[in-house]
XYZ file of C-alpha atoms in Angstrom:
427
model
C 20.038 -13.221 35.109
C 23.629 -14.300 34.467
C 24.776 -12.865 37.798
C 22.013 -14.686 39.713
C 22.862 -17.923 37.886
C 26.597 -17.781 38.569
C 26.455 -16.376 42.098
C 23.786 -18.886 43.082
C 25.848 -21.720 41.622
C 29.045 -20.661 43.393
C 27.301 -20.152 46.739
C 25.602 -23.562 46.560
C 28.902 -25.170 45.552
C 30.714 -23.443 48.421
C 28.292 -24.778 51.056
C 29.015 -28.311 49.865
C 26.043 -29.140 47.630
C 26.846 -31.770 44.970
C 27.689 -30.068 41.698
C 24.703 -31.446 39.745
C 22.218 -30.158 42.328
C 24.092 -26.855 42.621
C 23.578 -26.339 38.879
C 19.956 -27.460 39.076
C 19.016 -25.169 41.972
C 20.935 -22.243 40.460
C 18.950 -22.735 37.252
C 15.660 -22.701 39.187
C 16.728 -19.546 41.070
C 17.576 -17.796 37.791
C 14.219 -18.778 36.272
C 12.414 -17.433 39.352
C 14.451 -14.193 39.231
C 13.645 -13.676 35.542
C 9.928 -13.811 36.281
C 8.582 -14.580 32.804
C 10.218 -17.941 32.113
C 8.138 -21.025 33.055
C 9.526 -23.447 35.643
C 8.741 -26.277 33.214
C 11.759 -25.012 31.269
C 14.024 -26.703 33.807
C 12.523 -30.160 33.179
C 12.374 -29.608 29.424
C 16.039 -28.658 29.166
C 17.066 -31.552 31.420
C 15.266 -34.028 29.158
C 16.711 -32.432 26.023
C 20.208 -32.635 27.487
C 19.910 -36.313 28.370
C 17.848 -37.422 25.355
C 20.610 -38.382 22.941
C 21.227 -41.733 21.289
C 24.961 -41.038 21.220
C 25.050 -40.715 25.021
C 24.342 -44.453 25.221
C 28.064 -44.872 24.648
C 28.657 -43.732 28.239
C 26.826 -46.550 30.100
C 28.123 -49.095 27.585
C 31.771 -48.116 28.130
C 31.236 -48.079 31.905
C 29.609 -51.516 31.750
C 32.413 -52.907 29.582
C 35.006 -51.687 32.082
C 33.101 -53.184 35.030
C 32.689 -56.517 33.241
C 36.384 -56.751 32.423
C 37.350 -55.759 35.961
C 35.251 -58.512 37.540
C 36.141 -60.931 34.751
C 39.787 -61.213 35.820
C 41.252 -58.675 33.403
C 42.751 -56.446 36.107
C 44.841 -59.234 37.637
C 46.218 -60.270 34.239
C 47.070 -56.677 33.285
C 49.031 -56.270 36.530
C 50.926 -59.547 35.977
C 51.826 -58.525 32.422
C 52.974 -55.048 33.482
C 55.019 -56.494 36.335
C 56.657 -58.977 33.956
C 57.656 -56.080 31.676
C 58.936 -53.468 34.139
C 59.131 -55.139 37.554
C 62.849 -55.834 37.100
C 63.721 -52.119 37.366
C 64.171 -50.123 40.571
C 60.738 -49.201 41.884
C 59.316 -52.044 39.836
C 55.898 -52.096 41.473
C 55.528 -48.341 41.009
C 56.393 -48.743 37.326
C 53.965 -51.662 37.180
C 51.255 -49.341 38.487
C 51.934 -46.797 35.735
C 51.956 -49.417 32.998
C 48.875 -51.186 34.391
C 46.946 -47.911 34.373
C 48.090 -47.269 30.811
C 46.752 -50.635 29.652
C 43.580 -50.460 31.746
C 42.888 -47.000 30.277
C 42.156 -48.735 26.998
C 39.417 -50.689 28.748
C 37.646 -48.318 31.131
C 37.744 -44.779 29.713
C 37.455 -43.422 33.250
C 40.082 -42.207 35.732
C 37.934 -43.130 38.715
C 37.462 -46.668 37.363
C 41.233 -47.058 36.907
C 41.983 -45.798 40.415
C 39.293 -47.961 42.009
C 40.117 -51.167 40.131
C 43.912 -51.004 40.329
C 44.358 -49.033 43.543
C 42.825 -51.691 45.747
C 45.353 -54.213 44.346
C 48.548 -52.225 43.840
C 48.562 -49.699 46.700
C 48.547 -52.351 49.489
C 51.170 -54.254 47.495
C 53.471 -51.236 47.363
C 53.020 -50.582 51.074
C 54.022 -54.181 51.858
C 57.214 -53.742 49.853
C 58.214 -50.638 51.832
C 56.921 -47.846 49.622
C 55.770 -44.712 51.455
C 51.950 -44.828 51.665
C 51.644 -41.293 50.289
C 53.835 -42.200 47.311
C 51.860 -45.389 46.633
C 48.621 -43.406 46.610
C 49.991 -40.525 44.538
C 51.529 -42.630 41.768
C 48.268 -44.577 41.394
C 46.226 -41.361 41.319
C 48.530 -39.715 38.784
C 48.642 -42.782 36.530
C 44.841 -43.056 36.608
C 44.616 -39.698 34.809
C 45.509 -41.618 31.636
C 42.056 -43.261 31.780
C 40.189 -40.399 30.064
C 43.082 -39.572 27.706
C 43.894 -42.938 26.103
C 40.865 -44.193 24.128
C 38.146 -45.036 24.803
C 37.396 -41.897 26.802
C 34.075 -40.863 28.311
C 35.032 -37.141 28.573
C 36.103 -37.098 24.907
C 32.750 -38.603 23.921
C 30.975 -35.873 25.898
C 33.147 -33.165 24.325
C 32.482 -34.440 20.809
C 28.725 -34.598 21.386
C 28.615 -31.195 23.094
C 30.528 -29.413 20.343
C 28.912 -31.184 17.393
C 29.754 -29.285 14.202
C 31.367 -32.319 12.632
C 33.902 -32.898 15.416
C 34.766 -36.568 15.021
C 34.923 -38.677 18.170
C 37.194 -41.032 16.230
C 39.629 -38.145 15.672
C 39.425 -37.231 19.360
C 40.170 -40.828 20.354
C 43.162 -40.980 18.021
C 44.313 -37.575 19.237
C 44.505 -38.894 22.790
C 46.952 -41.698 21.986
C 50.183 -39.663 21.835
C 49.487 -37.410 24.877
C 48.364 -40.442 26.881
C 51.480 -42.445 26.102
C 53.691 -39.384 26.702
C 52.094 -38.926 30.117
C 52.708 -42.583 30.963
C 56.363 -42.400 29.930
C 56.861 -39.176 31.892
C 55.280 -40.630 35.025
C 57.425 -43.752 34.679
C 60.611 -41.671 34.530
C 59.654 -39.781 37.693
C 58.792 -43.028 39.496
C 62.155 -44.527 38.540
C 64.228 -41.598 39.838
C 62.247 -41.265 43.073
C 62.538 -45.029 43.606
C 66.285 -44.836 42.956
C 66.653 -42.043 45.499
C 64.589 -43.853 48.153
C 66.004 -47.290 47.350
C 62.661 -48.916 46.651
C 62.902 -52.626 45.745
C 62.964 -54.260 42.352
C 61.738 -57.687 41.294
C 63.817 -60.378 39.667
C 63.881 -60.372 35.884
C 61.173 -62.566 34.387
C 62.264 -65.265 31.921
C 61.226 -64.682 28.324
C 58.856 -67.662 28.388
C 57.029 -66.231 31.412
C 56.874 -62.786 29.810
C 55.315 -64.254 26.659
C 52.829 -66.174 28.815
C 51.855 -63.004 30.715
C 51.443 -61.122 27.440
C 49.208 -63.888 26.125
C 46.994 -63.771 29.216
C 46.690 -59.977 28.962
C 46.240 -60.094 25.206
C 42.451 -59.997 25.386
C 42.599 -56.733 27.339
C 45.238 -55.289 25.009
C 43.071 -56.062 21.986
C 39.982 -54.206 23.249
C 41.110 -50.616 22.495
C 42.395 -51.799 19.119
C 38.974 -53.296 18.376
C 37.235 -50.041 19.323
C 39.594 -47.774 17.367
C 39.629 -49.915 14.233
C 35.839 -50.183 14.246
C 35.311 -46.429 14.638
C 38.103 -45.135 12.397
C 37.278 -47.677 9.716
C 33.694 -46.439 9.564
C 32.396 -49.902 10.429
C 30.549 -48.794 13.582
C 29.572 -45.601 15.355
C 30.960 -44.737 18.790
C 27.771 -45.982 20.459
C 27.844 -49.231 18.497
C 31.519 -49.736 19.322
C 30.683 -49.324 23.026
C 27.974 -51.983 22.733
C 30.437 -54.308 20.983
C 32.907 -53.643 23.807
C 30.286 -54.903 26.294
C 29.770 -58.128 24.327
C 33.532 -58.554 23.996
C 34.055 -58.017 27.738
C 31.299 -60.495 28.603
C 32.757 -63.075 26.196
C 36.272 -62.723 27.621
C 35.084 -62.876 31.236
C 32.677 -65.794 30.813
C 34.167 -67.927 28.053
C 37.904 -67.212 28.003
C 38.768 -66.561 31.656
C 35.627 -68.091 33.159
C 35.771 -65.768 36.151
C 32.621 -63.825 35.270
C 29.455 -65.689 36.250
C 25.739 -64.955 36.021
C 25.801 -64.331 39.762
C 28.126 -61.369 39.172
C 25.955 -59.782 36.482
C 23.334 -58.300 38.821
C 25.804 -56.359 41.033
C 27.717 -55.225 37.926
C 24.534 -53.799 36.381
C 23.681 -52.035 39.632
C 27.153 -50.496 39.872
C 27.026 -49.481 36.201
C 23.626 -47.850 36.734
C 24.979 -45.877 39.713
C 28.100 -44.790 37.818
C 26.010 -43.782 34.789
C 23.516 -41.869 36.921
C 26.302 -39.705 38.345
C 27.355 -38.657 34.839
C 23.877 -38.321 33.342
C 22.404 -36.196 36.118
C 25.255 -33.739 35.617
C 24.607 -33.682 31.860
C 20.842 -33.236 32.368
C 21.042 -30.430 34.936
C 23.883 -28.706 33.088
C 21.689 -28.455 29.985
C 19.315 -25.903 31.516
C 22.198 -24.134 33.236
C 24.095 -23.780 29.966
C 20.987 -22.680 28.046
C 20.249 -19.856 30.497
C 23.883 -18.822 30.431
C 23.810 -18.647 26.629
C 20.538 -16.685 26.602
C 21.969 -14.211 29.120
C 24.784 -13.311 26.728
C 27.549 -14.223 29.171
C 29.518 -16.368 26.656
C 29.631 -13.469 24.181
C 30.841 -11.103 26.896
C 33.628 -13.494 27.932
C 34.569 -14.084 24.291
C 34.778 -10.343 23.682
C 36.909 -9.880 26.799
C 39.423 -12.585 25.827
C 39.511 -11.426 22.207
C 40.214 -7.924 23.451
C 43.372 -9.150 25.178
C 44.862 -10.876 22.124
C 43.921 -12.464 18.826
C 46.954 -14.772 18.799
C 45.786 -18.428 19.001
C 48.620 -19.457 21.340
C 47.953 -16.593 23.756
C 44.245 -17.452 23.763
C 45.020 -21.110 24.477
C 47.320 -20.097 27.350
C 44.599 -17.883 28.850
C 42.043 -20.680 28.496
C 44.462 -23.160 30.070
C 44.917 -20.903 33.094
C 41.129 -20.608 33.426
C 40.659 -24.383 33.142
C 43.398 -25.145 35.681
C 41.651 -22.885 38.193
C 38.205 -24.314 37.412
C 39.556 -27.874 37.641
C 40.580 -27.297 41.246
C 36.985 -26.607 42.284
C 34.699 -28.334 39.789
C 34.123 -31.866 38.526
C 35.544 -32.225 35.015
C 32.407 -33.289 33.113
C 30.314 -30.512 34.649
C 33.038 -27.983 33.847
C 33.121 -29.175 30.236
C 29.369 -28.899 29.734
C 29.269 -25.425 31.272
C 32.372 -24.036 29.551
C 32.153 -25.577 26.070
C 29.403 -23.138 24.909
C 31.500 -20.287 26.337
C 34.869 -21.275 24.893
C 34.071 -22.791 21.496
C 33.140 -19.445 19.855
C 36.454 -17.997 21.101
C 38.402 -20.992 19.815
C 36.685 -20.941 16.426
C 37.246 -17.197 16.023
C 40.961 -17.724 16.686
C 41.165 -20.497 14.079
C 42.131 -23.204 16.608
C 41.421 -26.780 15.543
C 38.506 -28.144 17.591
C 40.063 -31.605 17.938
C 43.265 -30.050 19.244
C 41.311 -27.877 21.661
C 39.258 -30.872 22.827
C 42.371 -32.767 23.896
C 43.838 -29.668 25.561
C 40.588 -29.094 27.469
C 40.126 -32.703 28.587
C 43.797 -33.152 29.511
C 43.745 -29.905 31.490
C 40.583 -30.726 33.434
C 41.813 -34.245 34.182
C 44.762 -32.707 36.030
C 42.129 -31.217 38.323
C 41.555 -34.756 39.588
C 44.969 -34.404 41.264
C 44.453 -30.984 42.834
C 42.617 -30.211 46.080
C 40.012 -29.382 47.229
C 38.041 -31.514 44.715
C 40.833 -33.882 43.528
C 38.728 -37.027 43.783
C 41.602 -39.344 42.799
C 43.597 -38.121 45.789
C 40.800 -39.143 48.143
C 40.161 -42.528 46.484
C 43.823 -43.546 46.481
C 44.503 -42.001 49.897
C 41.704 -44.135 51.299
C 43.247 -47.307 49.839
C 46.618 -46.311 51.325
C 45.025 -45.380 54.674
C 46.950 -42.101 54.694
C 46.018 -38.444 55.242
C 45.252 -36.399 52.143
C 48.095 -33.971 52.956
C 50.652 -36.747 52.467
C 49.160 -37.663 49.082
C 49.140 -34.025 47.931
C 52.796 -33.620 48.884
C 53.854 -36.751 46.997
C 51.739 -36.042 43.903
C 53.465 -32.723 43.090
C 56.263 -34.211 40.865
C 53.656 -36.198 38.924
C 51.457 -33.120 38.570
C 54.497 -31.271 37.196
C 54.854 -33.958 34.501
C 51.194 -33.496 33.588
C 51.664 -29.737 33.283
C 54.705 -30.216 31.039
C 52.720 -32.498 28.717
C 49.864 -29.964 28.752
C 52.265 -27.221 27.642
C 53.639 -29.447 24.869
C 50.241 -30.373 23.422
C 49.153 -26.730 23.679
C 52.192 -25.279 21.906
C 52.602 -28.120 19.387
C 49.187 -29.118 17.935
C 50.879 -31.820 15.827
C 51.337 -33.929 18.976
C 47.555 -34.297 19.003
C 46.640 -33.987 15.326
C 49.360 -36.117 13.738
C 47.712 -39.504 14.283
C 44.139 -38.454 13.375
C 45.413 -36.905 10.138
C 47.504 -39.964 9.350
C 44.632 -42.420 9.876
C 41.583 -40.383 8.897
C 43.198 -38.073 6.337
C-alpha cells in the first residue's frame, strides 16, 4: 500500500496536479488498491485533520495581516525602514530587508510579505537603477523571514501536528534569533553587492524625521510584542492571541490610521477565505495521506534505515536536513511538514533531539525551498512584480540562498541559537 501511495502521489505531482489534490487522489488510489478499506475513510480523515479549534489561529493570523496591509501599515513600515537604513549604499535594498523583517511580525507568511511589499519596493528599486533580477531576488529572500519571526503559520502547524506538549510559544520565541540573524545576513550581502554595482543611497534622515517615522510604524512594531507577551505570559492561547491580533489590526486601520473602511472589509474577508482555503485543504487531504502512510509502516522503515546509519544526533539532523532540502525543491512547505512530521518525529525523539529545536530547523529548511526552483513560489511572485524571467531571479538569489544555508547550519549545529530565548523566558 505504501508503494501505491507514494508512487501515485509522485506521478500526480509530476504531471502538474496541485499538491493537495495529488495527496487526495493518491489516498483514494491506495484505499482502492487495499481492497478492504472503505472509501468513506478519505472523508473521515479529512474532517478529522481539519476539525481542530487550534487551527483557527491560521485564518485569524491571515486576516490580521490582510487588515494591516490594507490599513496603511505597509507604507509606514517602508518609510520607517527607509529612514533607518536608506542612507547606506543600496539603501532601498536594505529597506526591503528591514521592511520584510518588521512585516514578518505582522503576517506570519512569506507569500503575504512578498505580495504586500514586493508590489511597492520592487518597482521602486527598478526606478533607482537596480537590476530587476536583483530587486526580485532580495525581496523573495527577505520574505522568507515571514514564517520564521513570530507569529508564524508553519510553526503553529508544526506545534499542532507534533502535539506531545510542544509549546507554540516556545516555537515562536525560538524563531526570533534565527529570523533576526537571517535578516542581518541578507542585509550584509545586499550592502556588498550594492557597493560593487554602485547602487544609489538616500540622504540621511534628520533625527526628528526618524522619530516621526518610528512613531507612525510603532503600531505595527507593537503587534508581535502583543502576541508574544500574551502567549508566553499564559494570558491567552495561540488561537486567542490570533483573534486579538485581528481586533488590534482593525482598530489600528480604522481608528488610528483611518485608511481601513467598511468598504474594504468584504474584499479582505474574501481574500482571507481564499488564502485560508489553500492551507486548510492541504491539511485536510494530508490527514488521510499521513494516516495511510503510518498504517503501512513506512515511517518505521525509514526510521530504522536512518538509525542504522548513525545514532549521533548531529549526523541524524544533517541527514534530515539533506532530505528536507531536496523535498523543499519539489513540494509546498506545509504539505511537506504534514507528510514528514509523522515520519521524522520518532527518529528525532529516539536520538534525544529537542522537538522545539527540530521544529525551527525543519521550518527554516523548508522555507528555503521557497527560493529554489521548480516550486520556489517566491521567485515567481517577485519575478512577476519585476517583470523579469525566472532565470534572472534564480541567478541573483544564489548569494541570499547561501546566507540561508549558513544560518541553517548554525541553528542545526548549535541548538542554543534556537533554545536560548525560550528557556530564558519560559524556563
